[in-house]
Amino acid sequence: MNRRAFGDKLTVIYDIDEEVNCFIPSLLIQPLVENAIVHGIQRSKGKGVVTISITESGNRVRISVRDTGPGIDPQVDRSR
């Protein structure tokens, strides 16, 4: 996504453990970040934050993408 399109409306925070020692293809994370921006930040009023966290535990790596958007409306039918 073009970050310039959001100007100061979007802040991205990278929270990556220094101990993580692996290669993660960017195309693995890109859809998660785009989803957070499109469905979270673009829908919110004012500024938004997307946080990308990567941690390692044993032989596993955990990737987390969070946003400060409004979340899913409780009225939305998620059973589809």
Tab-separated table of C-alpha atoms in Angstrom:
chain	number	residue	atom	x	y	z
A	1	MET	CA	0.000	0.000	0.000
A	2	ASN	CA	1.091	3.534	-0.631
A	3	ARG	CA	1.841	4.966	2.798
A	4	ARG	CA	1.936	8.522	1.451
A	5	ALA	CA	-1.777	8.244	0.691
A	6	PHE	CA	-2.491	8.245	4.441
A	7	GLY	CA	-0.178	11.083	5.441
A	8	ASP	CA	-0.234	11.581	9.190
A	9	LYS	CA	-3.449	9.554	9.565
A	10	LEU	CA	-1.428	6.326	9.831
A	11	THR	CA	1.299	5.381	12.278
A	12	VAL	CA	3.044	2.019	11.971
A	13	ILE	CA	4.796	0.546	15.001
A	14	TYR	CA	7.239	-2.335	14.588
A	15	ASP	CA	7.591	-4.449	17.746
A	16	ILE	CA	10.090	-7.141	16.770
A	17	ASP	CA	11.989	-9.207	19.328
A	18	GLU	CA	15.735	-8.842	18.883
A	19	GLU	CA	16.039	-12.595	19.401
A	20	VAL	CA	14.022	-13.435	16.268
A	21	ASN	CA	16.520	-14.840	13.807
A	22	CYS	CA	14.601	-15.959	10.735
A	23	PHE	CA	13.594	-14.773	7.286
A	24	ILE	CA	9.931	-13.866	6.873
A	25	PRO	CA	8.800	-13.175	3.295
A	26	SER	CA	7.197	-9.726	3.112
A	27	LEU	CA	4.314	-11.099	1.034
A	28	LEU	CA	3.357	-13.253	4.022
A	29	ILE	CA	2.693	-10.196	6.187
A	30	GLN	CA	1.505	-7.732	3.518
A	31	PRO	CA	-2.110	-9.016	3.272
A	32	LEU	CA	-2.473	-8.813	7.054
A	33	VAL	CA	-1.248	-5.222	7.154
A	34	GLU	CA	-3.402	-4.219	4.182
A	35	ASN	CA	-6.459	-5.754	5.852
A	36	ALA	CA	-5.769	-3.825	9.062
A	37	ILE	CA	-5.467	-0.582	7.108
A	38	VAL	CA	-8.438	-1.072	4.763
A	39	HIS	CA	-10.883	-2.450	7.330
A	40	GLY	CA	-9.530	-0.715	10.417
A	41	ILE	CA	-7.758	2.561	9.818
A	42	GLN	CA	-9.624	3.784	6.723
A	43	ARG	CA	-12.953	3.297	8.503
A	44	SER	CA	-11.913	5.138	11.641
A	45	LYS	CA	-12.194	8.836	12.244
A	46	GLY	CA	-8.926	10.549	12.958
A	47	LYS	CA	-5.546	8.916	13.248
A	48	GLY	CA	-4.914	5.187	13.439
A	49	VAL	CA	-2.099	2.915	14.503
A	50	VAL	CA	-1.072	-0.431	13.037
A	51	THR	CA	1.281	-2.478	15.206
A	52	ILE	CA	3.297	-5.317	13.704
A	53	SER	CA	4.704	-7.649	16.372
A	54	ILE	CA	7.025	-10.590	15.777
A	55	THR	CA	8.101	-12.868	18.612
A	56	GLU	CA	9.854	-16.210	18.791
A	57	SER	CA	9.124	-19.038	21.191
A	58	GLY	CA	11.192	-22.169	20.780
A	59	ASN	CA	10.954	-23.215	17.160
A	60	ARG	CA	7.873	-21.065	16.455
A	61	VAL	CA	7.507	-17.494	15.280
A	62	ARG	CA	4.365	-15.516	16.082
A	63	ILE	CA	3.331	-12.665	13.802
A	64	SER	CA	0.659	-10.291	15.064
A	65	VAL	CA	-0.882	-7.330	13.245
A	66	ARG	CA	-3.176	-5.103	15.304
A	67	ASP	CA	-4.961	-1.859	14.500
A	68	THR	CA	-6.788	0.788	16.476
A	69	GLY	CA	-9.805	0.777	14.161
A	70	PRO	CA	-13.398	0.467	15.345
A	71	GLY	CA	-13.490	-3.337	15.113
A	72	ILE	CA	-16.255	-5.484	13.699
A	73	ASP	CA	-19.781	-4.255	14.335
A	74	PRO	CA	-21.518	-6.707	16.710
A	75	GLN	CA	-24.537	-6.660	14.370
A	76	VAL	CA	-22.502	-8.205	11.524
A	77	ASP	CA	-23.323	-11.864	10.865
A	78	ARG	CA	-19.928	-13.595	11.064
A	79	SER	CA	-21.338	-17.064	10.361
A	80	ARG	CA	-21.129	-16.671	6.565
